[in-house]
PDB file of C-alpha atoms in Angstrom:
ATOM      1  CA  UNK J   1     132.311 152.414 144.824  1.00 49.00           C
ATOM      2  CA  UNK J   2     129.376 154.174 145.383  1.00 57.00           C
ATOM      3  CA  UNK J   3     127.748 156.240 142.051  1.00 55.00           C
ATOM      4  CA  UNK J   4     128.468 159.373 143.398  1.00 55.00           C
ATOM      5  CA  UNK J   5     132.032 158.083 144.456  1.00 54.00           C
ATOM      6  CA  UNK J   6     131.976 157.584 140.553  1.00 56.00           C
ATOM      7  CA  UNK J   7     130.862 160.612 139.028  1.00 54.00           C
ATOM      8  CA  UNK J   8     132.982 162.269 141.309  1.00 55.00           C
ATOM      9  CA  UNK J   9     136.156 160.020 139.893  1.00 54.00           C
ATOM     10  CA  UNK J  10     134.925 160.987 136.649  1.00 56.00           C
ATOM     11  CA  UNK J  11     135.126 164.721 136.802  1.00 56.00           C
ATOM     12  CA  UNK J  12     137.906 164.375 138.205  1.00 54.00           C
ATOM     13  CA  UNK J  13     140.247 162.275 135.857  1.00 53.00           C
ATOM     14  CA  UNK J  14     138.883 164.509 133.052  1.00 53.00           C
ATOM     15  CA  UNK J  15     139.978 168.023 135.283  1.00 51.00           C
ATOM     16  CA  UNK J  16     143.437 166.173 136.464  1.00 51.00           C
ATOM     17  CA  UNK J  17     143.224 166.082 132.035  1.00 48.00           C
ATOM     18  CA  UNK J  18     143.273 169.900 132.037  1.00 44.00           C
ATOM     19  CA  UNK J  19     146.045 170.276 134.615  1.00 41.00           C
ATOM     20  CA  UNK J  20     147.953 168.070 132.392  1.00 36.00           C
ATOM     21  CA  UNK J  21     147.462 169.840 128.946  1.00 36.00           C
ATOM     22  CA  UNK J  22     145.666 166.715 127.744  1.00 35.00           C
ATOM     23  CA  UNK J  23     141.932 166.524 127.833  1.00 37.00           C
ATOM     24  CA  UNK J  24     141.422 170.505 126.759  1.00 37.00           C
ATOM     25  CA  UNK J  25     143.214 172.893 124.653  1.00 39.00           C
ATOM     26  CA  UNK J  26     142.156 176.011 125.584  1.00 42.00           C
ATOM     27  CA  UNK J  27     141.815 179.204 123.023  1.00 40.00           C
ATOM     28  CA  UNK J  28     141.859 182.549 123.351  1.00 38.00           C
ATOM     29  CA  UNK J  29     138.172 182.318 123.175  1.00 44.00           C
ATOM     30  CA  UNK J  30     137.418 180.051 126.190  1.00 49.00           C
ATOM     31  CA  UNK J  31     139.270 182.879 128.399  1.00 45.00           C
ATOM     32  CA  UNK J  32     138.395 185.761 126.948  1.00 44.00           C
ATOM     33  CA  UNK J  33     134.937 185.604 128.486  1.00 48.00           C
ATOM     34  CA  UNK J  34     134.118 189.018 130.044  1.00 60.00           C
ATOM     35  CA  UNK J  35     131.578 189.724 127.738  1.00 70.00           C
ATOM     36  CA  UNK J  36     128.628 187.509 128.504  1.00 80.00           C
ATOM     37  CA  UNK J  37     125.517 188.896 130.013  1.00 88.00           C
ATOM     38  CA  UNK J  38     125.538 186.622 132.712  1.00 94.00           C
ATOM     39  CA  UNK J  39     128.158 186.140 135.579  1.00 96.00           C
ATOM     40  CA  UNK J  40     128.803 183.176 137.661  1.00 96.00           C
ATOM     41  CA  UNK J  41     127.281 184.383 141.080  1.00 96.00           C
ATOM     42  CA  UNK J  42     123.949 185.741 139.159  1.00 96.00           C
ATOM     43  CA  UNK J  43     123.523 182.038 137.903  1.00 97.00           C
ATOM     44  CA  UNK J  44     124.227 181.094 141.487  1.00 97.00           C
ATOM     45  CA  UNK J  45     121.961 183.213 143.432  1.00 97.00           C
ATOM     46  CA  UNK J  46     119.177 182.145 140.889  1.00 97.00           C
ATOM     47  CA  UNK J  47     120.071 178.482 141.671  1.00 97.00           C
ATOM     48  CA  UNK J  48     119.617 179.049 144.922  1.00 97.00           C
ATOM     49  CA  UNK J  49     116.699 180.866 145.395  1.00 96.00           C
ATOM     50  CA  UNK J  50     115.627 177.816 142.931  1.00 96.00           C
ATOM     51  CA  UNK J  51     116.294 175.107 145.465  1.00 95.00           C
ATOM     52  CA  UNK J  52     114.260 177.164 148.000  1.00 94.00           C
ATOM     53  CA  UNK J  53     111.182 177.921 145.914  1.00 92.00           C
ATOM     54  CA  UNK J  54     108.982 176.619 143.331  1.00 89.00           C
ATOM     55  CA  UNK J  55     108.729 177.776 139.903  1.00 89.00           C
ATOM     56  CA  UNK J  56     107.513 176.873 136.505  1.00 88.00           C
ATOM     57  CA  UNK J  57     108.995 179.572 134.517  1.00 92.00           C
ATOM     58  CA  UNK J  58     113.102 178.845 133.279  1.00 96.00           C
ATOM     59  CA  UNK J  59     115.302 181.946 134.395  1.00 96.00           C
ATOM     60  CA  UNK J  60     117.374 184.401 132.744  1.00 96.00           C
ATOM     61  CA  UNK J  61     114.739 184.509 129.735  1.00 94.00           C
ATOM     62  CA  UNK J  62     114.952 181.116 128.193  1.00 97.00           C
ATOM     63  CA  UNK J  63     111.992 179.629 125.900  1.00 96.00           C
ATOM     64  CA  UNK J  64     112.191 176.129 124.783  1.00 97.00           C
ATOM     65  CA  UNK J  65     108.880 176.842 122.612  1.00 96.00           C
ATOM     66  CA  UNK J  66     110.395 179.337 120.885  1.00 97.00           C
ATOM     67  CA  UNK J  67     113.862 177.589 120.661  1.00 97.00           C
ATOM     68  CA  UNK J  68     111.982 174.178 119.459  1.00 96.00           C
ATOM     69  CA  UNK J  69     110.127 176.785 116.515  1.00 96.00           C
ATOM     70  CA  UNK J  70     113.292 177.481 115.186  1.00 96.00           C
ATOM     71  CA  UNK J  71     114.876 174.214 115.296  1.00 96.00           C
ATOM     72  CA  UNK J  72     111.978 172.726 113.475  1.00 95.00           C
ATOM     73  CA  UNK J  73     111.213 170.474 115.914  1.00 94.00           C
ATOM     74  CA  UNK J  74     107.261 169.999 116.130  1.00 92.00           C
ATOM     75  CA  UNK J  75     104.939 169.166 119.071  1.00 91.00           C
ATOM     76  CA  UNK J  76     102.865 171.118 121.700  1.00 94.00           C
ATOM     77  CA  UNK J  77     105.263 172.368 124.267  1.00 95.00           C
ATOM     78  CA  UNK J  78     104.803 173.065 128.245  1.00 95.00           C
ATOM     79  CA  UNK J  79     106.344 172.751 131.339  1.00 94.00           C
ATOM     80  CA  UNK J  80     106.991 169.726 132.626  1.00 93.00           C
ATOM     81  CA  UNK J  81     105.707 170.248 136.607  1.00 90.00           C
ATOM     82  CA  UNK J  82     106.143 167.476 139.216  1.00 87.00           C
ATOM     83  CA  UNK J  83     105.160 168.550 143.008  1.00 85.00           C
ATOM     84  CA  UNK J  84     104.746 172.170 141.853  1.00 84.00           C
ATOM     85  CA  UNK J  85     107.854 173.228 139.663  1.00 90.00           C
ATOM     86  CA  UNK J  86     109.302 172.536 136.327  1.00 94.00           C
ATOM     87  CA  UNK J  87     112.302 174.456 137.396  1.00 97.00           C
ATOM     88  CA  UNK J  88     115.056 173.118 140.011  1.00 96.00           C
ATOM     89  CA  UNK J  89     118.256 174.790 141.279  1.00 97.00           C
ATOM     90  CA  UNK J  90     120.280 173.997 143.317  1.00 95.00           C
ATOM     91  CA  UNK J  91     124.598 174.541 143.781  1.00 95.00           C
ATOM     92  CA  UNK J  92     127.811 173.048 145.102  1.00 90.00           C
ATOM     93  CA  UNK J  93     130.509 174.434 147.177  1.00 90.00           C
ATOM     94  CA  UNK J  94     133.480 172.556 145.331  1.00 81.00           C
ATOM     95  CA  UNK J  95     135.451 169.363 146.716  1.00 80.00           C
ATOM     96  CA  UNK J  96     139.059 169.464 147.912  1.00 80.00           C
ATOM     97  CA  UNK J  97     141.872 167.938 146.801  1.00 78.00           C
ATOM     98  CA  UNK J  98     141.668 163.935 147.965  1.00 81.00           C
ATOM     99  CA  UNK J  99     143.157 160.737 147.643  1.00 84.00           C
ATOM    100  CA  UNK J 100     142.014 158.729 145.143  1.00 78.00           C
ATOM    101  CA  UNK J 101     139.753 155.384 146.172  1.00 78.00           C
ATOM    102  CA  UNK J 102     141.373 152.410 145.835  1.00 79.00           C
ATOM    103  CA  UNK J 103     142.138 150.365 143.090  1.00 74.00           C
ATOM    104  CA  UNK J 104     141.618 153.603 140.640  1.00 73.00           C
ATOM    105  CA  UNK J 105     144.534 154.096 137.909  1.00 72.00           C
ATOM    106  CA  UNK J 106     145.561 157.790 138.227  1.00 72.00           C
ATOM    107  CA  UNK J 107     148.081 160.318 136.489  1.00 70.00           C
ATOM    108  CA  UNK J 108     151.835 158.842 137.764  1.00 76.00           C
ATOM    109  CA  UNK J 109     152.385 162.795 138.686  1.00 74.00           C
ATOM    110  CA  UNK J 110     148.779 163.325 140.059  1.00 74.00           C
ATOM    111  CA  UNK J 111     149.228 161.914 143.921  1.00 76.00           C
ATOM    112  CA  UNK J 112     145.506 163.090 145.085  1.00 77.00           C
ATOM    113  CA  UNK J 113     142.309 163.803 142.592  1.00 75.00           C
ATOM    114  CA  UNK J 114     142.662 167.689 142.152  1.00 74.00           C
ATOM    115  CA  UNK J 115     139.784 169.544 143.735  1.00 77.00           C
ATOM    116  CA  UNK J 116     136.371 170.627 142.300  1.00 82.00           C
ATOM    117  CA  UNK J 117     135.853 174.097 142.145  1.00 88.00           C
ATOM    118  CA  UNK J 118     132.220 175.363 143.652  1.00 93.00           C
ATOM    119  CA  UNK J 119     129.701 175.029 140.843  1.00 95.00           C
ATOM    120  CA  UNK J 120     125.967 175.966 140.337  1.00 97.00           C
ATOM    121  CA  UNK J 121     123.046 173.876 138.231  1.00 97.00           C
ATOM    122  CA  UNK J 122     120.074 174.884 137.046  1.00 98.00           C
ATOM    123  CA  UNK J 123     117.333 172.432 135.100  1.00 97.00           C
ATOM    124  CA  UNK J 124     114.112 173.443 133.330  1.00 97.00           C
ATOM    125  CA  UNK J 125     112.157 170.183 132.199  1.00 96.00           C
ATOM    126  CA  UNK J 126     109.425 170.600 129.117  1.00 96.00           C
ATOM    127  CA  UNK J 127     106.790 168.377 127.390  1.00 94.00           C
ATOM    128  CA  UNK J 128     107.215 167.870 123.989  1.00 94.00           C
ATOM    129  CA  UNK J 129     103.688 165.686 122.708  1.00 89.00           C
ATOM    130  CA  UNK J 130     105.044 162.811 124.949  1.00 88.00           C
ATOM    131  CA  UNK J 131     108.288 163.311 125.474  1.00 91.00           C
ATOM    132  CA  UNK J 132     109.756 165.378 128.171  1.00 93.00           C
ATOM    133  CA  UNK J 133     113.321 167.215 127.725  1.00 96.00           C
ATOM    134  CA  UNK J 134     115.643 168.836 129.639  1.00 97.00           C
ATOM    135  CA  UNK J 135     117.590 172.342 129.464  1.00 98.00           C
ATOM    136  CA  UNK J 136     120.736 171.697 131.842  1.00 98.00           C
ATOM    137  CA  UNK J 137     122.692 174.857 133.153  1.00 98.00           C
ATOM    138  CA  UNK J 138     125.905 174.084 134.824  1.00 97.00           C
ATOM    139  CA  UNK J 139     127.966 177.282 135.729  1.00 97.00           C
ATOM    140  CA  UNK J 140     131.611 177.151 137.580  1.00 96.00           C
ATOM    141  CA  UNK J 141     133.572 180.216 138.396  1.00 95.00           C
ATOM    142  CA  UNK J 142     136.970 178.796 136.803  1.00 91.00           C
ATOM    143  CA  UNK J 143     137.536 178.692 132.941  1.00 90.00           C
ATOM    144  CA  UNK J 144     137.144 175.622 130.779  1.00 87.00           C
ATOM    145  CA  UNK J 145     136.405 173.544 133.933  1.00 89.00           C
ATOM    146  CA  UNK J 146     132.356 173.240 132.702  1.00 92.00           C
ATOM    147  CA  UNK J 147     132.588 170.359 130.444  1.00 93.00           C
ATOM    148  CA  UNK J 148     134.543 168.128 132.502  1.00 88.00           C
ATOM    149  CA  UNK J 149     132.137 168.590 135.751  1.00 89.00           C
ATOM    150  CA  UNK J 150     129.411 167.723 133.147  1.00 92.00           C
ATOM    151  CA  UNK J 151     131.024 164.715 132.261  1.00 91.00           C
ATOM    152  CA  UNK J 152     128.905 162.602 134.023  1.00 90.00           C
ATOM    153  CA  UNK J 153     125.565 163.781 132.876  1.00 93.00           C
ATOM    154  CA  UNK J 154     126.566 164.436 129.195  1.00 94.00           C
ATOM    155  CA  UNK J 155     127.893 160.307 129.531  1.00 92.00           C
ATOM    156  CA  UNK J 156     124.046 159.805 130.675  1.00 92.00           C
ATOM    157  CA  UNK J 157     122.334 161.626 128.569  1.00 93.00           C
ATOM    158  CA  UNK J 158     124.440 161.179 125.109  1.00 92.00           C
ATOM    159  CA  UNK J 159     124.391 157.131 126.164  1.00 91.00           C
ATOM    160  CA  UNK J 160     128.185 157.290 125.453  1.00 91.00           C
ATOM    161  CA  UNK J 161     130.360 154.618 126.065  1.00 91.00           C
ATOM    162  CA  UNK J 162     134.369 155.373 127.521  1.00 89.00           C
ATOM    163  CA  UNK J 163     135.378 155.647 124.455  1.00 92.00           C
ATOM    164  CA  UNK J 164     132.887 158.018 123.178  1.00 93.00           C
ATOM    165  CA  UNK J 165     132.816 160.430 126.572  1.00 91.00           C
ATOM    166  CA  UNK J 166     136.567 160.297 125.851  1.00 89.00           C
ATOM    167  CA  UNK J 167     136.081 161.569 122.195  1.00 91.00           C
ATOM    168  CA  UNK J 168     134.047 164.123 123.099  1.00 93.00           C
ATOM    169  CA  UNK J 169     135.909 165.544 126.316  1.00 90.00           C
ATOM    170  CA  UNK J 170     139.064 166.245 123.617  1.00 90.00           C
ATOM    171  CA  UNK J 171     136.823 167.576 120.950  1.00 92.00           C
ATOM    172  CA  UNK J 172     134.700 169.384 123.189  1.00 93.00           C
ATOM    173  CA  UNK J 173     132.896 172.488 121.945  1.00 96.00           C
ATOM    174  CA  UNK J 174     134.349 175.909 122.626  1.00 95.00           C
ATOM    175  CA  UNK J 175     133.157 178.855 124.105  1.00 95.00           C
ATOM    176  CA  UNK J 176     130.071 180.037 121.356  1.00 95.00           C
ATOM    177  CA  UNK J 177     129.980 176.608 119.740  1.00 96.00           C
ATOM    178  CA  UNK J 178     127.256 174.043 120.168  1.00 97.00           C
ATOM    179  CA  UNK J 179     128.079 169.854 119.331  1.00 97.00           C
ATOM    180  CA  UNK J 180     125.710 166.899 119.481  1.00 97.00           C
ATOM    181  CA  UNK J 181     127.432 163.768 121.451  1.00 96.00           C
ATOM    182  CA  UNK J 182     128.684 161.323 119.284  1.00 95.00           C
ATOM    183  CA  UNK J 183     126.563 158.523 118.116  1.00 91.00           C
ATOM    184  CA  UNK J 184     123.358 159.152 118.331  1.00 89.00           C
ATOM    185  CA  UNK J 185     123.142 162.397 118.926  1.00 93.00           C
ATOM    186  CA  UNK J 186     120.723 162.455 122.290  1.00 93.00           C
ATOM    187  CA  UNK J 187     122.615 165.676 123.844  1.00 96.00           C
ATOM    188  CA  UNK J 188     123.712 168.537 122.477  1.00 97.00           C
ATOM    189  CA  UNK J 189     126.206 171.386 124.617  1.00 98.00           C
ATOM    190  CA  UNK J 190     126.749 174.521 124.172  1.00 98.00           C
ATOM    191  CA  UNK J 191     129.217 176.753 125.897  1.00 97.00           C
ATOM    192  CA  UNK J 192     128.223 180.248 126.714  1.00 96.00           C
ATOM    193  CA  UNK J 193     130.268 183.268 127.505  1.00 94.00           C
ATOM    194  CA  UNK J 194     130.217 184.478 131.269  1.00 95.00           C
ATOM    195  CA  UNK J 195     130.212 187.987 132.487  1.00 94.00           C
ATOM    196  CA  UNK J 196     133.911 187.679 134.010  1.00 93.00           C
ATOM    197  CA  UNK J 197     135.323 184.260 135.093  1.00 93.00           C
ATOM    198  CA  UNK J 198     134.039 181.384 134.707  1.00 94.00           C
ATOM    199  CA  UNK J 199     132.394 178.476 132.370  1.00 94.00           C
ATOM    200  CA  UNK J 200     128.553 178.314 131.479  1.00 97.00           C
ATOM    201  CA  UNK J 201     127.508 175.260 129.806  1.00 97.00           C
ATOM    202  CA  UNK J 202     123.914 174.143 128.778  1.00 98.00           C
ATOM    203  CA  UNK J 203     122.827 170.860 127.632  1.00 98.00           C
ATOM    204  CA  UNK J 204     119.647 170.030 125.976  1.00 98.00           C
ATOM    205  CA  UNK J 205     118.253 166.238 126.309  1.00 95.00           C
ATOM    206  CA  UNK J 206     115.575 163.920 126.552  1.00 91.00           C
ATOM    207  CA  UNK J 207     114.603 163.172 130.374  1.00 83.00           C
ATOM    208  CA  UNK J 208     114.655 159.338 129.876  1.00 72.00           C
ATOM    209  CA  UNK J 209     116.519 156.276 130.214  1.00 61.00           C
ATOM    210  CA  UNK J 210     117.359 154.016 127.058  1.00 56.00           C
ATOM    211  CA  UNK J 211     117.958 154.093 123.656  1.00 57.00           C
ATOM    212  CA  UNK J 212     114.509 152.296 123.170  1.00 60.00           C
ATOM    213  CA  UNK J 213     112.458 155.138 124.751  1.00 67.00           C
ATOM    214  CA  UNK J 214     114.197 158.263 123.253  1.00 76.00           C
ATOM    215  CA  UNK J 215     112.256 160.023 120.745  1.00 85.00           C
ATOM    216  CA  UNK J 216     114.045 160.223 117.205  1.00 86.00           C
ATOM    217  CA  UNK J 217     112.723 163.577 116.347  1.00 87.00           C
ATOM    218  CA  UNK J 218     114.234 165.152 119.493  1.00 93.00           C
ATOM    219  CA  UNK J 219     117.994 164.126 118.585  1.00 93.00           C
ATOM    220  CA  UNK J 220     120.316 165.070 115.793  1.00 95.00           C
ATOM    221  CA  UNK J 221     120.786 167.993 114.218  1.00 96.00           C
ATOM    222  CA  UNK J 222     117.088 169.228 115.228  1.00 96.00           C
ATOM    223  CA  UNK J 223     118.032 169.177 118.946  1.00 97.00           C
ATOM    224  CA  UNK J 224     121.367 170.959 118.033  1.00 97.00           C
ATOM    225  CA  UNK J 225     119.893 173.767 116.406  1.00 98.00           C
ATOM    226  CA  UNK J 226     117.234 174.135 119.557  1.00 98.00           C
ATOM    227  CA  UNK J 227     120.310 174.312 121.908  1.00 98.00           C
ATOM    228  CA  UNK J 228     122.279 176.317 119.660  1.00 98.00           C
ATOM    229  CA  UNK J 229     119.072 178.570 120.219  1.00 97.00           C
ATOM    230  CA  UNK J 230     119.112 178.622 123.419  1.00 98.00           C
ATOM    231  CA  UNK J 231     122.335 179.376 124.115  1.00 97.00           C
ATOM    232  CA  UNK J 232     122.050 182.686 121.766  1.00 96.00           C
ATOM    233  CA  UNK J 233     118.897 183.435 124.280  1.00 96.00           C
ATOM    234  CA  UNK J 234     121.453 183.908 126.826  1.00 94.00           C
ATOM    235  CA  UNK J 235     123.986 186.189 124.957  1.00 81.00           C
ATOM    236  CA  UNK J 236     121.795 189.240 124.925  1.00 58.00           C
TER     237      UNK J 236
END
């Protein structure tokens, strides 16, 4: 199985979750979302005209320098540019429903892996002294479906085991709330009202591989209050 063949498998056991009442219990709050200041096709159409063009300047008004002030967290702070932008975009028209690949256990009542909807991503990379950090934007036009086609990065970035991505697919935050992954705290998510329908989540991390290499300042409760930060940015 290829490793998109498997971050594809894992977004979708943790959707065929939803369908099933199991992996997300949805409030009030996670549908009642019409009040956000952004919609789904305005993060879109910025993640598009992101993939076509270069930019060093994160969209819809978002300052990691200012977000980092707040959170306490210390270090000079600019964009990270490689071959001209800091900034990438780019968006997804959703996946059909499929069989699933051979061999993989699946839902007795689930006969194909239920389809993806269309989805939109936007990431703004940062120097922080020597690290570098990420601020993740992942925007789908179907409710409560954000955290589960994140699954795969938050599993990268939080260094989570099953068990752990597990844990935090059932406890995941709701709309307004921001959570560190369990264990070491490398990622923290936030989950941001949309303008209509839809799911906006943002995820704040260090761009790195290892538990070795990841900066011990730029973790915990620190990064959660930077995200949390963030994420109010894109309320107003």
């Amino acid at each position: 199985m290829t490793a998109a063949q498997r971050r594809r498998l894992t977004a979708a056991f943790a959707i065929a979750g939803i369908a099933l009442g199991a992996a997300a219990c949805s409030s009030s709050t996670d549908t009642a979302t019409s009040g956000g200041a952004l919609s789904y096709d305005r993060v879109r159409s910025t993640a598009l005209d992101l993939f076509k063009n270069k930019s060093s300047t994160c969209p819809f008004g978002l300052d990691f320098a200012k977000a980092a002030s707040e959170a306490g967290i210390t270090g000079a702070v600019a964009p990270a540019v490689t071959d001209g932008r800091s900034v990438k975009g780019d968006a997804g028209d959703g996946v059909p429903a499929q069989p699933w690949p051979s061999g993989a256990t699946h839902p007795p009542t689930m006969t194909e892996m239920p389809a993806t909807p269309p989805n939109a991503q936007i990431t703004c990379s940062y120097t922080v002294g020597p690290s570098t950090v990420d601020v993740e934007l992942l925007a789908v036009p179907k409710n409560d479906y954000g955290i589960s086609m994140m699954l795969p990065s938050i599993a990268r970035a939080g260094l989570l085991g099953v068990d752990q991505l597990s844990q935090f697919s059932s406890d995941r935050p709701a709309v307004g709330q921001t959570k560190l992954t369990p264990g070491g705290g490398t990622a923290a998510v936030a989950r941001i009202a949309l303008h209509g329908e839809g799911d906006l989540v943002l995820m704040l991390d260090q761009n790195t591989t290892g538990q070795d290499a990841r900066n011990p300042a730029l973790a915990g409760e620190p990064l959660r209050k930077a995200a949390e930060a963030l994420a109010g940015q894109l309320k107003g």
